Short mmCIF file of C-alpha atoms and ligand atoms in Angstrom, two decimals:
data_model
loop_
_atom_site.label_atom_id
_atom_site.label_comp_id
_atom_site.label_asym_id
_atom_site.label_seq_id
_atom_site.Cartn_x
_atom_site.Cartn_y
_atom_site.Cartn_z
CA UNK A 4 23.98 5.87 -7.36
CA UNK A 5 22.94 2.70 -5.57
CA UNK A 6 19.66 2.06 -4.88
CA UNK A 7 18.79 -0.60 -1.91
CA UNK A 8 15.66 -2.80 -3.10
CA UNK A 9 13.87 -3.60 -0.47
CA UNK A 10 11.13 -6.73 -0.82
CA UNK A 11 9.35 -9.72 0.88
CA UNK A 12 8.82 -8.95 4.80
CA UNK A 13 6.71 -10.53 7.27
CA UNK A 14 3.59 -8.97 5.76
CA UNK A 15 0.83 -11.50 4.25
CA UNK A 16 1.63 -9.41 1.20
CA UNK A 17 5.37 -11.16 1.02
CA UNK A 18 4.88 -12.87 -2.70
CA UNK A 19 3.34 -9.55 -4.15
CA UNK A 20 6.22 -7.58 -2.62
CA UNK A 21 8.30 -10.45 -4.63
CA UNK A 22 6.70 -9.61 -7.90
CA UNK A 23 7.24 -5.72 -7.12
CA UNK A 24 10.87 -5.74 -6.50
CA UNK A 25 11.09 -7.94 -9.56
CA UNK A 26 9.47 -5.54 -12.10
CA UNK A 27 11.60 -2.83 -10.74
CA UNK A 28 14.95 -4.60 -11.35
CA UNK A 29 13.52 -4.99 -15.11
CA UNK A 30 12.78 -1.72 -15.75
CA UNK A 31 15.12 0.73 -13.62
CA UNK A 32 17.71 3.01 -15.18
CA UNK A 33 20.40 1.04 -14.94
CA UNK A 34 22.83 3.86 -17.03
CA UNK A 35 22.36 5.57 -13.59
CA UNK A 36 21.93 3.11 -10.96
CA UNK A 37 22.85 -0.94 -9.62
CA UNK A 38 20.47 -2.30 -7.19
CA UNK A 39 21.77 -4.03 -4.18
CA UNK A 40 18.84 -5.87 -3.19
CA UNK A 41 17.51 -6.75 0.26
CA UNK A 42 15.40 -9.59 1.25
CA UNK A 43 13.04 -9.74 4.69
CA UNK A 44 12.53 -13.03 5.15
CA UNK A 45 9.06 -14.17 6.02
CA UNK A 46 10.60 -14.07 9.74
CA UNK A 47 11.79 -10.97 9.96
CA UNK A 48 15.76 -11.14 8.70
CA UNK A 49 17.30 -8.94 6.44
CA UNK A 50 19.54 -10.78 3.82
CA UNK A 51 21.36 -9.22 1.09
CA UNK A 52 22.38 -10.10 -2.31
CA UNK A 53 24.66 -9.89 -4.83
CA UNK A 54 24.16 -6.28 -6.68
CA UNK A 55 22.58 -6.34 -9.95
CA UNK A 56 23.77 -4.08 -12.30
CA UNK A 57 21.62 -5.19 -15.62
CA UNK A 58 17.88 -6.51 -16.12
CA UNK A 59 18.60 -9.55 -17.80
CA UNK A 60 21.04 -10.49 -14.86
CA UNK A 61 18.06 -12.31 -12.92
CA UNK A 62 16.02 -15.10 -14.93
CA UNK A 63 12.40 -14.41 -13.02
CA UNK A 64 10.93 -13.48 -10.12
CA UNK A 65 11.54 -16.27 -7.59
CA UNK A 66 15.40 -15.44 -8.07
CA UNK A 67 14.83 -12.85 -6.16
CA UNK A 68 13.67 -15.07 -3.06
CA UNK A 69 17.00 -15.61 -1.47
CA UNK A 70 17.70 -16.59 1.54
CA UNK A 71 20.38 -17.50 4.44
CA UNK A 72 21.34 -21.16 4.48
CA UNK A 73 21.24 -23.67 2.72
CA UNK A 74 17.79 -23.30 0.62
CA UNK A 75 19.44 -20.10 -1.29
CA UNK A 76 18.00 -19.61 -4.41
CA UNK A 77 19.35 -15.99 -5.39
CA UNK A 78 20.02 -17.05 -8.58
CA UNK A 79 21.54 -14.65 -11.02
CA UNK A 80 22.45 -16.51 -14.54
CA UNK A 81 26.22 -16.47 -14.05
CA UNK A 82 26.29 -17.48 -10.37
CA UNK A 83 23.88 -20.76 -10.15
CA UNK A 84 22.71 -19.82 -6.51
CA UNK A 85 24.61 -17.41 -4.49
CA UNK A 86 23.57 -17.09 -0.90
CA UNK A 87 22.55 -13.88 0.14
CA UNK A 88 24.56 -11.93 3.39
CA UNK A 89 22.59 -12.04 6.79
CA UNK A 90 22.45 -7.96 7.92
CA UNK A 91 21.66 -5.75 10.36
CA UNK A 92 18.80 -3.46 9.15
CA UNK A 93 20.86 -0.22 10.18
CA UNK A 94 23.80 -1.36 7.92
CA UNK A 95 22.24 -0.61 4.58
CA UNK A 96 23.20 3.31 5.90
CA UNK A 97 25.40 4.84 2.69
CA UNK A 98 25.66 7.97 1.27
CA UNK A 99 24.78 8.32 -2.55
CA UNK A 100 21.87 5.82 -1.95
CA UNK A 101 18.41 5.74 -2.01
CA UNK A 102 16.22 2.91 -0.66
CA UNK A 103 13.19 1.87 -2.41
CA UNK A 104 10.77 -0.13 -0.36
CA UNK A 105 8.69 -2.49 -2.01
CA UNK A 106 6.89 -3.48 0.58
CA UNK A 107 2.97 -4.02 1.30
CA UNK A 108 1.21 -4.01 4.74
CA UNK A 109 2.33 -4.29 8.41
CA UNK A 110 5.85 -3.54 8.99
CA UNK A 111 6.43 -2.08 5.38
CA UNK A 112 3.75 0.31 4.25
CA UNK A 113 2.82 1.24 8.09
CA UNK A 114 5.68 3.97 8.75
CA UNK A 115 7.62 1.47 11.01
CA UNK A 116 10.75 0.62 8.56
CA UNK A 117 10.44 4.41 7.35
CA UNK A 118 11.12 5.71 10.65
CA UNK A 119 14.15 3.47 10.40
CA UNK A 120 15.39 5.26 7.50
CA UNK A 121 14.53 8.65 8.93
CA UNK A 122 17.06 7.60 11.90
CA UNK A 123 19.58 6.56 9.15
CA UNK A 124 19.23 9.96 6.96
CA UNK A 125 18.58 8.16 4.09
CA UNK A 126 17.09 9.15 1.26
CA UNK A 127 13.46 6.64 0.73
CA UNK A 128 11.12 6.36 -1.84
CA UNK A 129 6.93 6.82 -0.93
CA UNK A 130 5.58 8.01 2.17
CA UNK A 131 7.31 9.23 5.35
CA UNK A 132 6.76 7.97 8.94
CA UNK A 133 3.01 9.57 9.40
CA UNK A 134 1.60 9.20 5.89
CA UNK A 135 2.40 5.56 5.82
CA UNK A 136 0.88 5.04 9.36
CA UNK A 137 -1.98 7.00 9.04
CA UNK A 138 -2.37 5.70 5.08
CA UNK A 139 -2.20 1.77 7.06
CA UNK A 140 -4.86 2.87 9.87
CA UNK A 141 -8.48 2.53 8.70
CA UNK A 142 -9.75 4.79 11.51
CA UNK A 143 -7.51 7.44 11.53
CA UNK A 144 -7.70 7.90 7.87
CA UNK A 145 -11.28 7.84 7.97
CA UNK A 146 -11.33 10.67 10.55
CA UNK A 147 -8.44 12.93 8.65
CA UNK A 148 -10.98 12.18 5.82
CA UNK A 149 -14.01 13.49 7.50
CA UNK A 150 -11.82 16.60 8.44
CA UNK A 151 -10.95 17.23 4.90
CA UNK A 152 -14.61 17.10 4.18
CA UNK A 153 -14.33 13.77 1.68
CA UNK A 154 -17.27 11.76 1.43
CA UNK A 155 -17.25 8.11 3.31
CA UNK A 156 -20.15 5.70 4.24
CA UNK A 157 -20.14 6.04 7.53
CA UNK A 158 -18.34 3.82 10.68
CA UNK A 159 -18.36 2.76 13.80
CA UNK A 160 -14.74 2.38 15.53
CA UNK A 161 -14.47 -0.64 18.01
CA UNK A 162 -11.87 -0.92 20.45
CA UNK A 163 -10.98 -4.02 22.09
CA UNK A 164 -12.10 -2.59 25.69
CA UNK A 165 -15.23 -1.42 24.36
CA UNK A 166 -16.22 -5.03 22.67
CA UNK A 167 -15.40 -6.56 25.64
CA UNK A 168 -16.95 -4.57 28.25
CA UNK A 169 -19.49 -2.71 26.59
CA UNK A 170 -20.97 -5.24 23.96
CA UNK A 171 -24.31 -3.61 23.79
CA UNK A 172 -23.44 -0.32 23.23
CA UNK A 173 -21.26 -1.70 20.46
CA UNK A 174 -24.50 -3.44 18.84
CA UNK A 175 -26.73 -0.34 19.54
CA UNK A 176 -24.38 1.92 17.95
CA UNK A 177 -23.86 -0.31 14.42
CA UNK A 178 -27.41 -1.04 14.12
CA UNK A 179 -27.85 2.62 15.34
CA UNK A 180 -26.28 4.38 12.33
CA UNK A 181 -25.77 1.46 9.81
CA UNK A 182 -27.95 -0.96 8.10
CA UNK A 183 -26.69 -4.24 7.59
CA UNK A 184 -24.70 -6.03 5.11
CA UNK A 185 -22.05 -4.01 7.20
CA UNK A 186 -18.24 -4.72 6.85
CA UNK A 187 -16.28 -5.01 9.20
CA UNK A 188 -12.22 -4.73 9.20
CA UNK A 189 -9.21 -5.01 11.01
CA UNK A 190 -7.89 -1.18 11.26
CA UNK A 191 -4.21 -1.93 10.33
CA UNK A 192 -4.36 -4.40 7.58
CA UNK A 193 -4.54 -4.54 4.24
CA UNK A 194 -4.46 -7.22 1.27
CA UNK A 195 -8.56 -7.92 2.97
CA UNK A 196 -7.14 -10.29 5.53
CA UNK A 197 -9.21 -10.53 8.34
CA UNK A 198 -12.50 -8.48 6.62
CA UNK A 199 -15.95 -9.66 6.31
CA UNK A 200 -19.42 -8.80 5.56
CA UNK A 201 -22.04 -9.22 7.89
CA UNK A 202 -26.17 -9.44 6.96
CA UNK A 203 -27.45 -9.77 10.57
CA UNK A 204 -26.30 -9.49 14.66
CA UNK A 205 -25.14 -12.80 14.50
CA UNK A 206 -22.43 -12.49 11.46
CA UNK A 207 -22.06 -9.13 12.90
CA UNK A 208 -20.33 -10.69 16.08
CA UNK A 209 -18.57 -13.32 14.32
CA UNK A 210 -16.77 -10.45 11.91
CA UNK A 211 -15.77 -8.85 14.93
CA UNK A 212 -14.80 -11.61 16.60
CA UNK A 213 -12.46 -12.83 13.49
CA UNK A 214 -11.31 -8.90 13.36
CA UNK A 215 -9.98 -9.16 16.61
CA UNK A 216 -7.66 -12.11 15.54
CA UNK A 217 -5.52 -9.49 13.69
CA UNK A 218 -5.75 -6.37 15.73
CA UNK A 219 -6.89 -4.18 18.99
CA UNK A 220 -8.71 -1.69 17.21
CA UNK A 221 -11.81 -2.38 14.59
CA UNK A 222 -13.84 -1.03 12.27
CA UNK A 223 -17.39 -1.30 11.33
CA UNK A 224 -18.69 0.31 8.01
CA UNK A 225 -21.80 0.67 6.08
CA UNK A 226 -21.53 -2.17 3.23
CA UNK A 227 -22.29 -0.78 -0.26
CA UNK A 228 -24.26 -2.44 -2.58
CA UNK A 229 -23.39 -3.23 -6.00
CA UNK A 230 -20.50 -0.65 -5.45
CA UNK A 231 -17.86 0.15 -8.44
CA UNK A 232 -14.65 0.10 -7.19
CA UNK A 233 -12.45 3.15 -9.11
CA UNK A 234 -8.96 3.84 -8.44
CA UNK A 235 -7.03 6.90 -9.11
CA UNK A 236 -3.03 7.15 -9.03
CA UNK A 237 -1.37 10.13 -6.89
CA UNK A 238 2.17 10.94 -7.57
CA UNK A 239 4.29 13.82 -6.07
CA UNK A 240 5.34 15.80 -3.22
CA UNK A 241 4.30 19.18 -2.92
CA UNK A 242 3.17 19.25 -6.42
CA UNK A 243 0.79 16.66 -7.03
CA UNK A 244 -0.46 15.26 -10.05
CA UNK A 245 -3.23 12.31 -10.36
CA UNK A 246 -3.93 9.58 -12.88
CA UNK A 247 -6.51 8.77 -15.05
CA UNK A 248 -9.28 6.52 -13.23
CA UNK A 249 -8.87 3.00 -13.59
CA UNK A 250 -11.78 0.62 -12.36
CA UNK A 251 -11.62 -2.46 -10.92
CA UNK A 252 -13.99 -5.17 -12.73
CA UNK A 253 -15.08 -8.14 -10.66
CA UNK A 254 -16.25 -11.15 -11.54
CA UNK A 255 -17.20 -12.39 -7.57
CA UNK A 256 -18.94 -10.00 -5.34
CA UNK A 257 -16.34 -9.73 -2.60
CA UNK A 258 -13.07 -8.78 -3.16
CA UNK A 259 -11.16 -11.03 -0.79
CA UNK A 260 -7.47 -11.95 -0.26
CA UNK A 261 -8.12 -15.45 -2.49
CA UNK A 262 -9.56 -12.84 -5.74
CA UNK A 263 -7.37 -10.77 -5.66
CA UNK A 264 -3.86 -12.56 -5.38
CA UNK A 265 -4.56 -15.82 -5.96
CA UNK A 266 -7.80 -16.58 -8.49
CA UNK A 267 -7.44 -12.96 -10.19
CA UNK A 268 -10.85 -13.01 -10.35
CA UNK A 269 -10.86 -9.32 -11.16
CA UNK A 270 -9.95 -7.46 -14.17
CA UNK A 271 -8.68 -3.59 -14.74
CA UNK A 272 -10.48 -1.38 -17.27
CA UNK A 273 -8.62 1.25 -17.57
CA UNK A 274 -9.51 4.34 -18.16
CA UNK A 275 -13.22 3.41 -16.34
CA UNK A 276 -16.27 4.44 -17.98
CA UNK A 277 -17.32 7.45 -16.18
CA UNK A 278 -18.81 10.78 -16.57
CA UNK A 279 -16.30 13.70 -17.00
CA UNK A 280 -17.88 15.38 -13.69
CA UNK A 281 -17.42 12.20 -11.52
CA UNK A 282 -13.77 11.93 -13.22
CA UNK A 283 -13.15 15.14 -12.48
CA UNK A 284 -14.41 15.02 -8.98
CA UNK A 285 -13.02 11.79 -7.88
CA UNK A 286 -9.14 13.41 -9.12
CA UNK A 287 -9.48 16.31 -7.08
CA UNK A 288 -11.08 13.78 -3.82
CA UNK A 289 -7.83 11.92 -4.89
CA UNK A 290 -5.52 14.82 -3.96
CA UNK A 291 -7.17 16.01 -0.68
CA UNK A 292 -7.04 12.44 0.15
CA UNK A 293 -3.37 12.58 -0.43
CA UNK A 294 -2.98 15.68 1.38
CA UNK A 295 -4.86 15.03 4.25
CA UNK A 296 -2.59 12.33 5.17
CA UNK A 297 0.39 14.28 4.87
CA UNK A 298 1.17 12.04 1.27
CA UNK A 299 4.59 12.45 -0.54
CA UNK A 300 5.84 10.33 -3.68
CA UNK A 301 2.78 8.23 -4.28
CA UNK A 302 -0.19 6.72 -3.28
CA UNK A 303 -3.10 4.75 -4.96
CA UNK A 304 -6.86 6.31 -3.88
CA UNK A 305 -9.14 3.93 -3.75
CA UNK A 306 -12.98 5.25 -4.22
CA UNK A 307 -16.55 3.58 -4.71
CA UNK A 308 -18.91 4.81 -7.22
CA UNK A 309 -22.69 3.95 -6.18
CA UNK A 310 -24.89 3.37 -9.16
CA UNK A 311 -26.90 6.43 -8.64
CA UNK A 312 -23.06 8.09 -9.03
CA UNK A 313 -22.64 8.86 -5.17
CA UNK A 314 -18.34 9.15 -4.63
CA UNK A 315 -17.06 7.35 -1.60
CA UNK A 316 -13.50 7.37 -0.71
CA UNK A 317 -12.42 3.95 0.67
CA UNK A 318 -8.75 4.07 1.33
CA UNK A 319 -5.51 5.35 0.35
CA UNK A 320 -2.28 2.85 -0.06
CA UNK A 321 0.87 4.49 0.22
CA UNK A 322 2.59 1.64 -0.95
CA UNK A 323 0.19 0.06 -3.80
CA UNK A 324 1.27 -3.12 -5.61
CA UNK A 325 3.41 -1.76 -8.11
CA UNK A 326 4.37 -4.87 -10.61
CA UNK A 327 4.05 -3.69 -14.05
CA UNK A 328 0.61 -5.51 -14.53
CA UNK A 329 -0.43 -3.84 -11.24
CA UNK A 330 -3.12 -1.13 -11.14
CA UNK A 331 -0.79 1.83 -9.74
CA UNK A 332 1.63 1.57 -13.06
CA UNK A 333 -0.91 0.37 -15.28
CA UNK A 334 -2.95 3.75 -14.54
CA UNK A 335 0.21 5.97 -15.23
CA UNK A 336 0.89 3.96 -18.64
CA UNK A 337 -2.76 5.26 -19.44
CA UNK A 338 -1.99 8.59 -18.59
CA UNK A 339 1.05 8.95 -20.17
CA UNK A 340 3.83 7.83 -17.82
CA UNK A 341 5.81 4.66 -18.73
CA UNK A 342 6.83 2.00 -15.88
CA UNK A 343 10.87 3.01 -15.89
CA UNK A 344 10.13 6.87 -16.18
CA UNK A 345 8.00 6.59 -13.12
CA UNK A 346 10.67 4.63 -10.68
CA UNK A 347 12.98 7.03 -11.96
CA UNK A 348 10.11 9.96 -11.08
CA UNK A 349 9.64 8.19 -7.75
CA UNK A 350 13.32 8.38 -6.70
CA UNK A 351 14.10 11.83 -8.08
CA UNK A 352 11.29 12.66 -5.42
CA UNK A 353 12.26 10.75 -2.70
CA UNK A 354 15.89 12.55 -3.08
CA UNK A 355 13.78 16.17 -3.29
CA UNK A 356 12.31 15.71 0.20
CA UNK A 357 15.72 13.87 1.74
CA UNK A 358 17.26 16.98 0.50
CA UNK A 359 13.97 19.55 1.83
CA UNK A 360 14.28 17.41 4.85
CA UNK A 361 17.85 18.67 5.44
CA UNK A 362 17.37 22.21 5.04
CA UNK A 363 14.96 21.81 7.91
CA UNK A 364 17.17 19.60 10.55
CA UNK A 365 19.89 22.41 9.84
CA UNK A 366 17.56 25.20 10.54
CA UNK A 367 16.54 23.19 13.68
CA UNK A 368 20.42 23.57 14.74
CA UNK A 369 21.42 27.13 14.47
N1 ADP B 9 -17.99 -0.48 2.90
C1 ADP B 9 -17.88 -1.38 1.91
N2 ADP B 9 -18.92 -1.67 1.10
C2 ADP B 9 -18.78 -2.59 0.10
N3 ADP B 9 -17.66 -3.27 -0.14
C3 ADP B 9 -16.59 -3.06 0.64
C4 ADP B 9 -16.64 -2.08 1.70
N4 ADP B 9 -15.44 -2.07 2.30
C5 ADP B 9 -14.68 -2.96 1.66
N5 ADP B 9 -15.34 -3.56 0.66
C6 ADP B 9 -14.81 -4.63 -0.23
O1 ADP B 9 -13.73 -5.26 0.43
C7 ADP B 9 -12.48 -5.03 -0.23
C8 ADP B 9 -11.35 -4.87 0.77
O2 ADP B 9 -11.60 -3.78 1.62
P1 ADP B 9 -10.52 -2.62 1.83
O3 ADP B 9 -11.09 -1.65 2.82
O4 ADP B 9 -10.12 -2.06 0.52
O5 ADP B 9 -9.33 -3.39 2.54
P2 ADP B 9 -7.82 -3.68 2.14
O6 ADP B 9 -7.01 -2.70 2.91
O7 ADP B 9 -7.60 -5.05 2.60
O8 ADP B 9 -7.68 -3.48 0.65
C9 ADP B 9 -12.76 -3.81 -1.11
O9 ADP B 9 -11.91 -3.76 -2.21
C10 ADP B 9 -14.22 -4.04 -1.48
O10 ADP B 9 -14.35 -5.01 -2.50
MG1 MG B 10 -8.37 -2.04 -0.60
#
């Protein structure tokens, strides 16, 4: 079977995506599969390379960077650097394929490119078309969370319209129901671009302000203090199992875009030192979380643990960095799951619901 790896995109995550696709081609099945990998450029174009049938055909990461032109640099050992094929997005459609996509953020993780593969029929591994939306969308989760009865600080929701025209209210209603340091966030971005704390009205509007660089719709949160950040693996589709809880161990107070990709200024413990109740609870949070949105495949839950042992859920990623080194893997390793029996776990599901998916759109015709 061939498996279409898709990586980079216009996301802010591009490099991480890199590293992603990379560890896959290392550690997939290849007695079952080749990989013909494609490449979003950072503007948008879909390239396509030369299909890789062993792990040891690509010497590291960056040779999976290729690109059109003359700067190509898909560079498998026996072919110095092979330019990749410009495509068309919709001409990846085969049958007897399955499309992974390692991609983070706008544009990969949001349910866009899945709906593409929905219109296709192809089988794809993670999230559908909702689950990745909703799993991208800061508000909507948080309400589908409050519906599910999970616990959250609470948030204030700002839409453009109502910063602009209504500034007060805006003001009244943060200082209303939160105390500051609040944080404030973009609602459809992840990797902490465009986030920041605030301690007072005055960093209050400037967050908001900076928010609004990155999208229409914001949101305003209670800050925690001293917080630990725990994350829990979910993998599945209907039946859904969870990981042991991993923490995240950080050496600077804020977790920002620079700590986490670029400085790895934070460190995994793994599993985190917690009581058996607060394990226990955060697992099962972990599942609702995953059901709420409507999850399939897998997702990385992403909770805070106050000091007097108060669970928050923060997010859930329905396309988590997934190098081997990265948390998502690294948790399943822990709990018994090696990297290449999880991609293999991961596709065997994505074919499940192509194949569930089916059933139904025949039903839907007689
Ligand atoms: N309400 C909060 N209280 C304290 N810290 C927060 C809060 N929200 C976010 N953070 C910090 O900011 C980081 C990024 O926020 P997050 O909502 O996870 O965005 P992203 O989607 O970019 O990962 C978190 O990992 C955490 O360190
Ligand atoms: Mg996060």
């Amino acid at each position: 079977m061939k498996i279409f790896l898709i990586y980079g995109g216009k996301s802010a995550e591009h490099d991480i995506s890199i590293l992603t696709a990379y560890s896959i081609t290392q550690e997939v099945y290849y007695q079952y599969y080749e990989i013909e990998p494609v490449y979003i450029t950072r503007d948008g174009q879909w390239v396509k390379g030369p299909v890789i049938h062993q792990a040891d055909k690509l010497r590291n990461a960056e040779s999976l960077r290729l690109s059109v032109g003359k700067e190509a640099v898909f560079a498998q050992k026996d072919q110095e650097s092979s330019i990749g094929v410009l495509i068309e997005p919709s001409s990846i459609k085969s049958e007897d394929a399955v499309i992974f996509p390692a991609l983070h953020g706008p544009n990969g993780e949001d349910g866009t490119v899945q709906g593409l593969f929905e219109v296709l029929g192809m089988p794809y591994v993670g999230a559908g078309v909702l689950a990745s939306a909703v799993g991208m969308d800061k508000i909507v989760s948080k309400q589908l969370f409050q519906q599910a009865g999970l616990p959250q600080v609470p948030y204030v929701p700002v839409p453009k319209r109502y910063w602009l025209h209504q500034r007060e209210d805006v003001y009244n209603r943060c200082e209303g129901t939160l105390i500051y340091p609040m944080f404030v966030k973009p609602a459809n971005l992840g990797s902490s671009v465009g986030i920041s704390k605030a301690e007072n009205r005055e960093e209050l509007t400037e967050a908001i302000n900076l928010a609004f660089q990155y999208d229409r719709r914001v949101i305003v949160e209670q800050g925690l203090q001293e917080a630990r950040e725990i994350e829990v693996a979910v993998l599945g589709n209907d039946d859904i199992h969870t990981s042991v809880p991993g923490e995240l161990v950080k050496s600077v107070e804020f977790y920002d875009y620079e700590s986490k990709y670029i400085n790895n200024d934070v460190r995994m413990q793994i599993p985190a030192t917690l009581s058996e109740e607060t394990t226990e609870k955060i697992r099962e949070y972990a599942v609702r979380a995953f059901q709420a949105i409507d999850g399939s495949g897998l997702s990385r839950c992403d909770f805070f643990v106050t000091s007097n042992s108060e669970i928050f859920i923060n997010e859930v990623n329905t396309m988590p960095g997934f190098t081997q080194f990265s948390m998502y893997p690294s948790l399943w390793k822990q709990t018994g799951l090696s990297y290449g029996d999880l991609i293999e776990e991961l596709i065997q599901l994505a074919l499940r619901r192509a194949e569930e998916r089916s059933q139904y759109q025949q039903k839907n015709h007689q």
